[in-house]
PDB file of C-alpha atoms in Angstrom:
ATOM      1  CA  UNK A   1     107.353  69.139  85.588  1.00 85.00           C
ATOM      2  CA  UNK A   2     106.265  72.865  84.844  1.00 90.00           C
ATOM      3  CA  UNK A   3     106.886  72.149  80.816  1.00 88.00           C
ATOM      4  CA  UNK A   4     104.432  68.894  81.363  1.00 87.00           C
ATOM      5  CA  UNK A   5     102.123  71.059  83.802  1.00 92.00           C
ATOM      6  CA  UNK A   6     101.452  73.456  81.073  1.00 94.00           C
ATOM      7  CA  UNK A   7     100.554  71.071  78.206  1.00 91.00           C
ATOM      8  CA  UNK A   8      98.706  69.042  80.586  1.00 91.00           C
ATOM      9  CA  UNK A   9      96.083  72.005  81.798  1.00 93.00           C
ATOM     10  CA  UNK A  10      96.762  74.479  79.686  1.00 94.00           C
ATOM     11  CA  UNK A  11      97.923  73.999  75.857  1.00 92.00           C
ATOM     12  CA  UNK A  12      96.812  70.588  75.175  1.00 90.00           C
ATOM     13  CA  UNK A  13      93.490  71.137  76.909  1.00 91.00           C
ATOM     14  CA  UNK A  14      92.627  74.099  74.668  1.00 92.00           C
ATOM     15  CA  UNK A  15      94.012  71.775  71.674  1.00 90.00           C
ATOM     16  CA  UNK A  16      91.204  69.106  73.107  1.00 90.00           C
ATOM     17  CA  UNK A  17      89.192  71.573  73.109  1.00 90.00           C
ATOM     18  CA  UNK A  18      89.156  72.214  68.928  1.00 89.00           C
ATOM     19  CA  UNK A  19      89.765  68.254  68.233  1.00 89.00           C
ATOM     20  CA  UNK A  20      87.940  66.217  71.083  1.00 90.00           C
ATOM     21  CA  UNK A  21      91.031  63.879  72.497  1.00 88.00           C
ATOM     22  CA  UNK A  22      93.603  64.808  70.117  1.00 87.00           C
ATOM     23  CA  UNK A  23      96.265  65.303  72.640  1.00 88.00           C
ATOM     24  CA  UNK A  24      95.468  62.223  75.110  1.00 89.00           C
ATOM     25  CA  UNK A  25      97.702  59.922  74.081  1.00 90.00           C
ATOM     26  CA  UNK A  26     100.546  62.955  75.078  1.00 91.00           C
ATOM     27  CA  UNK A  27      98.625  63.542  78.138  1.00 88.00           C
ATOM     28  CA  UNK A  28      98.477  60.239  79.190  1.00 90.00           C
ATOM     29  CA  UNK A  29     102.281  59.794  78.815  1.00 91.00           C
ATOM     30  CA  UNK A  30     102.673  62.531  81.203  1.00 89.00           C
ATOM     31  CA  UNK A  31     100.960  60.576  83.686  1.00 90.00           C
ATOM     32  CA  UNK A  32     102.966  57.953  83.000  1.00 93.00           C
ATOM     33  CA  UNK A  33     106.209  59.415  82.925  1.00 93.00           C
ATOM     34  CA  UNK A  34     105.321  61.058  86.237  1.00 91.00           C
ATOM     35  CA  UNK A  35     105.014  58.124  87.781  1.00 92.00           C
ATOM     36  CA  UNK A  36     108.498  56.603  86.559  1.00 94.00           C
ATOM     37  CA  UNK A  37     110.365  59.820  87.289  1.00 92.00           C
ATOM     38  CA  UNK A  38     108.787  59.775  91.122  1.00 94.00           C
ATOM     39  CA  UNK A  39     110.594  56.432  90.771  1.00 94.00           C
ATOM     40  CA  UNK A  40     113.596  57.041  89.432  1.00 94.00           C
ATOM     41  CA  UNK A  41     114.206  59.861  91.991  1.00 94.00           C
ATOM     42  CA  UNK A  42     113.799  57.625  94.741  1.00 94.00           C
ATOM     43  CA  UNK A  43     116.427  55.562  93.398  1.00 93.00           C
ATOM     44  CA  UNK A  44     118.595  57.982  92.494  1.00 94.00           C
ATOM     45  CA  UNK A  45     117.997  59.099  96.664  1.00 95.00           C
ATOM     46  CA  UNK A  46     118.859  55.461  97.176  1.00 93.00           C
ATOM     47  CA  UNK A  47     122.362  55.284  95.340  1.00 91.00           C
ATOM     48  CA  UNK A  48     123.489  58.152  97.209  1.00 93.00           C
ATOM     49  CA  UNK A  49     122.425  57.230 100.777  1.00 94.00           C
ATOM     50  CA  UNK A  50     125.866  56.339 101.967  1.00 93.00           C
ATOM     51  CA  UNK A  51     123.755  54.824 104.935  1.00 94.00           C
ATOM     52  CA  UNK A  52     122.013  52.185 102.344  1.00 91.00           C
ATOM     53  CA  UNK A  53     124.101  48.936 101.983  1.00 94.00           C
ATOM     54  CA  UNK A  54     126.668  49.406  98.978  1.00 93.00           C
ATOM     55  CA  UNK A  55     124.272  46.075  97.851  1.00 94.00           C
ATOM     56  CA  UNK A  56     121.026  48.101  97.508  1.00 93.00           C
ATOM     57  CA  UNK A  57     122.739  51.059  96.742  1.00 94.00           C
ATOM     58  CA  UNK A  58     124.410  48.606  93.365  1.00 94.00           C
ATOM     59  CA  UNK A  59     121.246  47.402  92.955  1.00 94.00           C
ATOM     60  CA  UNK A  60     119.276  50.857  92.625  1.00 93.00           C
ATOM     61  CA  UNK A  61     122.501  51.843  89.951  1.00 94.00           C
ATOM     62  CA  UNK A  62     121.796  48.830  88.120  1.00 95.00           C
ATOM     63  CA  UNK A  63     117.668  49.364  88.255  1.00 95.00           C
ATOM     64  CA  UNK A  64     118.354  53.030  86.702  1.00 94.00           C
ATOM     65  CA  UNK A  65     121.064  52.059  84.587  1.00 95.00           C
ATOM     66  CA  UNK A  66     118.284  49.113  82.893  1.00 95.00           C
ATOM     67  CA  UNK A  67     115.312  51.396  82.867  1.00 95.00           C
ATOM     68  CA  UNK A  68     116.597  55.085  81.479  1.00 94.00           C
ATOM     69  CA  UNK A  69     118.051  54.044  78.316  1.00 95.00           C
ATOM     70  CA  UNK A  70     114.462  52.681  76.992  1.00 94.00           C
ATOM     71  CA  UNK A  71     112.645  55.286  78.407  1.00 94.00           C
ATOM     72  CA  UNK A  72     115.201  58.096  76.620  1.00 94.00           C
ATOM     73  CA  UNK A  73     114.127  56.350  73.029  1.00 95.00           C
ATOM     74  CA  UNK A  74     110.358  56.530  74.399  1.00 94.00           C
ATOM     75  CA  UNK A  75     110.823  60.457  75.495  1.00 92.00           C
ATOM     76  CA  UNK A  76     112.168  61.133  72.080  1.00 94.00           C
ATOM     77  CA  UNK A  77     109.319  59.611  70.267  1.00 94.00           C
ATOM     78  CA  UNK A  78     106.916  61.487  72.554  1.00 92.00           C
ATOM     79  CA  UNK A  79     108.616  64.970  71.471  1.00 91.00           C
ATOM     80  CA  UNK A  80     108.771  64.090  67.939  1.00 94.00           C
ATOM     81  CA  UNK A  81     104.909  62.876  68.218  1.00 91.00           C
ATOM     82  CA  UNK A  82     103.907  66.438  70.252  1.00 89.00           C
ATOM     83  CA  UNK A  83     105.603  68.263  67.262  1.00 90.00           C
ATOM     84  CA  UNK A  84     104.265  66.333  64.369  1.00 91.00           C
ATOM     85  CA  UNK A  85     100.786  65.720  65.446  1.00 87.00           C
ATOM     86  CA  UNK A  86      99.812  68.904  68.168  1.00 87.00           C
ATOM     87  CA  UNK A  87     102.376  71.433  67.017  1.00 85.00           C
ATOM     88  CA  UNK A  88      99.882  72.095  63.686  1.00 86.00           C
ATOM     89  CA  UNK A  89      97.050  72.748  65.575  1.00 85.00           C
ATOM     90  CA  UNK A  90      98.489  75.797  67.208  1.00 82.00           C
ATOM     91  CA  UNK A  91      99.844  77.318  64.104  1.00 84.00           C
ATOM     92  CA  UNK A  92      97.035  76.096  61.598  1.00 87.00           C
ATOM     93  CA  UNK A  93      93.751  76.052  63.594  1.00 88.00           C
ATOM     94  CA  UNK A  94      93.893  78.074  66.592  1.00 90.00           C
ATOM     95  CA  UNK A  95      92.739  82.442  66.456  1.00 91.00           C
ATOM     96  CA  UNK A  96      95.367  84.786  67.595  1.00 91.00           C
ATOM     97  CA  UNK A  97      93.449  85.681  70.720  1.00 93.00           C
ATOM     98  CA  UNK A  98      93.302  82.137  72.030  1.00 93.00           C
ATOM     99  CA  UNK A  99      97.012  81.479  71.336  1.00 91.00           C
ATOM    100  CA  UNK A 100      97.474  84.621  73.503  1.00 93.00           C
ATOM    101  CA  UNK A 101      95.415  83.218  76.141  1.00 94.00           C
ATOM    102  CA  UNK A 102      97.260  80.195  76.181  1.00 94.00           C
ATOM    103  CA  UNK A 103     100.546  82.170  77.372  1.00 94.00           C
ATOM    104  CA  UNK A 104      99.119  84.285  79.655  1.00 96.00           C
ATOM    105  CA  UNK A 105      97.560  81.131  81.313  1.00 97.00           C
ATOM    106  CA  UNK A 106     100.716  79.011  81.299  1.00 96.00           C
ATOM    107  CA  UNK A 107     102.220  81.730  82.486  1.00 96.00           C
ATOM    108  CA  UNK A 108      99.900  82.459  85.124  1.00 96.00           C
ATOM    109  CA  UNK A 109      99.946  78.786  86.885  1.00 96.00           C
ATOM    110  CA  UNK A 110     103.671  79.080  87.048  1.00 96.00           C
ATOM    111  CA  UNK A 111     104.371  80.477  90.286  1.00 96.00           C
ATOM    112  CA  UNK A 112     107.176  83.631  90.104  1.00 94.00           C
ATOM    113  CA  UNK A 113     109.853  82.205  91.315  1.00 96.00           C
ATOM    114  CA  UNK A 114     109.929  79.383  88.882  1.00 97.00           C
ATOM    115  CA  UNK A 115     110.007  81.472  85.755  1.00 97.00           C
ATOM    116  CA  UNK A 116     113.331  83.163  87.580  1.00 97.00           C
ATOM    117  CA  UNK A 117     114.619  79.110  86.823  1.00 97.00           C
ATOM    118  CA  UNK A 118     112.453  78.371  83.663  1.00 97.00           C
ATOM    119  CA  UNK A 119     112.982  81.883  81.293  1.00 97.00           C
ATOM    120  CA  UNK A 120     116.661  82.393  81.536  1.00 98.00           C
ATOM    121  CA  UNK A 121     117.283  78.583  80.827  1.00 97.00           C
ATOM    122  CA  UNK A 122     115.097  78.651  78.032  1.00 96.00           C
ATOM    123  CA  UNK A 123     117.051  81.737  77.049  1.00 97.00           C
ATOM    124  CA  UNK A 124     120.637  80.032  77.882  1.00 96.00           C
ATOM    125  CA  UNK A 125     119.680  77.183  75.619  1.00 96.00           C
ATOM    126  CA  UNK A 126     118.063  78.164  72.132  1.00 96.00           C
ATOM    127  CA  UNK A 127     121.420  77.651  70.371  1.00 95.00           C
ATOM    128  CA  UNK A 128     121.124  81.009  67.917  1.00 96.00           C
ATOM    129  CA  UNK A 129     120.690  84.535  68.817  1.00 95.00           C
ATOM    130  CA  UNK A 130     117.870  85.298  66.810  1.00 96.00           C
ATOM    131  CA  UNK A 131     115.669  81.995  68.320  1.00 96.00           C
ATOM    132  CA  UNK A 132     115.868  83.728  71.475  1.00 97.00           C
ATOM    133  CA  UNK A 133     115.111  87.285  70.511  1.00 96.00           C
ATOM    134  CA  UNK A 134     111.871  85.760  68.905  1.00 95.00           C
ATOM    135  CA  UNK A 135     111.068  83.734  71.780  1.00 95.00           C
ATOM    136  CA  UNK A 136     111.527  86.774  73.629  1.00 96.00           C
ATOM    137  CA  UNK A 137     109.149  88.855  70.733  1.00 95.00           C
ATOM    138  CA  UNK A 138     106.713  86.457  70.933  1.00 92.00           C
ATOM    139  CA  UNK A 139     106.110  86.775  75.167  1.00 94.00           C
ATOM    140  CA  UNK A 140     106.252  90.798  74.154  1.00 95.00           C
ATOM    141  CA  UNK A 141     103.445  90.688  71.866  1.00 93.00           C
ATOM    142  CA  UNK A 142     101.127  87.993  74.225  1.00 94.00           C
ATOM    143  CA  UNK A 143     101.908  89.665  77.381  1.00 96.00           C
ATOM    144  CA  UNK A 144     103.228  93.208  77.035  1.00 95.00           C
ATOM    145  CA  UNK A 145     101.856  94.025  80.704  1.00 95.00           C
ATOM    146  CA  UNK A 146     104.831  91.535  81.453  1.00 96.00           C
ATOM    147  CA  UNK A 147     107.766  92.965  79.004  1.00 96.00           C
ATOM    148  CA  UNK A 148     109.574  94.761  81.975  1.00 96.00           C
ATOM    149  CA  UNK A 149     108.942  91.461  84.522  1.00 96.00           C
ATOM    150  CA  UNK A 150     110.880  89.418  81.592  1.00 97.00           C
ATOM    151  CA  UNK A 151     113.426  92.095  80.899  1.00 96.00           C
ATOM    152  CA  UNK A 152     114.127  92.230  85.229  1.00 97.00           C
ATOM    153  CA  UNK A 153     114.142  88.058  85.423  1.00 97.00           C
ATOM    154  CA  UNK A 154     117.055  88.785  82.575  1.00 97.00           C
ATOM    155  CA  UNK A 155     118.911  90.890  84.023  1.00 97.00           C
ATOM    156  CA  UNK A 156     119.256  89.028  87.229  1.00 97.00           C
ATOM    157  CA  UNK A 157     119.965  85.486  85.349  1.00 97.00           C
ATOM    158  CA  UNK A 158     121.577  85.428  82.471  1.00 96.00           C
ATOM    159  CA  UNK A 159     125.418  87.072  81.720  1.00 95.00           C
ATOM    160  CA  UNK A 160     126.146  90.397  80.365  1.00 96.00           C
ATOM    161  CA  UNK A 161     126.505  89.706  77.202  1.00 95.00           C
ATOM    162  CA  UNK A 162     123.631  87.799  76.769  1.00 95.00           C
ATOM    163  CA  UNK A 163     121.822  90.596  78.501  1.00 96.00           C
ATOM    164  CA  UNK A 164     123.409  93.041  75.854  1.00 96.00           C
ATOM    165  CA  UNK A 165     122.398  91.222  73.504  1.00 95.00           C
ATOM    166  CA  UNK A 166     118.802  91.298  73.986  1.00 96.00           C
ATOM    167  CA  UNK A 167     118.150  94.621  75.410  1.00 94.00           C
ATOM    168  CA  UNK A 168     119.210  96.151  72.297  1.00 94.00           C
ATOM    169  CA  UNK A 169     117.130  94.375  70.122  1.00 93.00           C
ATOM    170  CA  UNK A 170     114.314  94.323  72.427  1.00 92.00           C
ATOM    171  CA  UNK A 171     114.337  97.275  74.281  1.00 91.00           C
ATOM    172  CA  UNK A 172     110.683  97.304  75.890  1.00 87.00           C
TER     173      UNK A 172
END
């Protein structure tokens, strides 16, 4: 939700902004997909209402189980379409300043307490050691003000040797 929230008003608007509608088609899936998560969440509250009939509850099982497998092929294509046709514009087109303004804006509309959730499982999941120090590098060097703030949400999330790990390399 954050992840869509921040291409949505933030990356892909600024993307608009330099090719008029270039990102619509991704934004437009977001709206989409909202609306079909919303849904799937209420089913997903329906199978597990113990107080639902085991009949609705089968039947909400067999709605999800018909429904996610498509939309998995259509989320793939959606990432693989965000990386081949909006990923250039932000390494090809955009100034240095504005790619910095982009993170400090996605990171300002994320309230605090999500990037305590969002940063460490970012962190947790880049599969090599030297993705995450330059994810890391790259949050240094668009928000310094914020290098101690991403060092403490760390510290308090992640284990020790991942934490180690990246306050040698990056000790700011």
């Amino acid at each position: 939700e954050e992840h869509s929230k921040h291409e949505d008003e933030v990356i892909f608007k600024t993307f608009n902004d330099y090719f008029a509608d270039h990102a619509k088609k991704y934004n437009e899936d977001h709206a989409e997909d909202h609306l079909k998560l919303e849904g799937w969440r209420a089913l997903a509250n329906q199978l597990l209402d113990k107080a639902m009939s085991k009949e609705a509850r089968k039947e909400a099982l067999e709605k999800l189980a018909k429904e996610l497998p498509p939309f998995f092929d259509h989320f793939l294509e959606h990432l693989k379409g965000e990386e081949d046709n909006l990923q250039p514009i932000g390494r090809k087109h955009l100034p240095l300043d504005i790619m910095k303004q982009i993170s400090r804006d996605v990171w300002r509309i994320t309230p605090a307490e999500k990037w305590e959730v969002i940063l460490p499982f970012i962190i947790k999941n880049l599969p090599r050691q030297l993705q995450r120090e330059r994810y890391l590098k790259v949050l240094c060097w668009s928000m310094p003000e914020r290098a101690q703030q991403f060092g403490a949400i760390l510290y308090r999330n992640v284990d020790a040797v991942t934490w180690e790990r990246l306050r040698t390399e990056l000790p700011e």
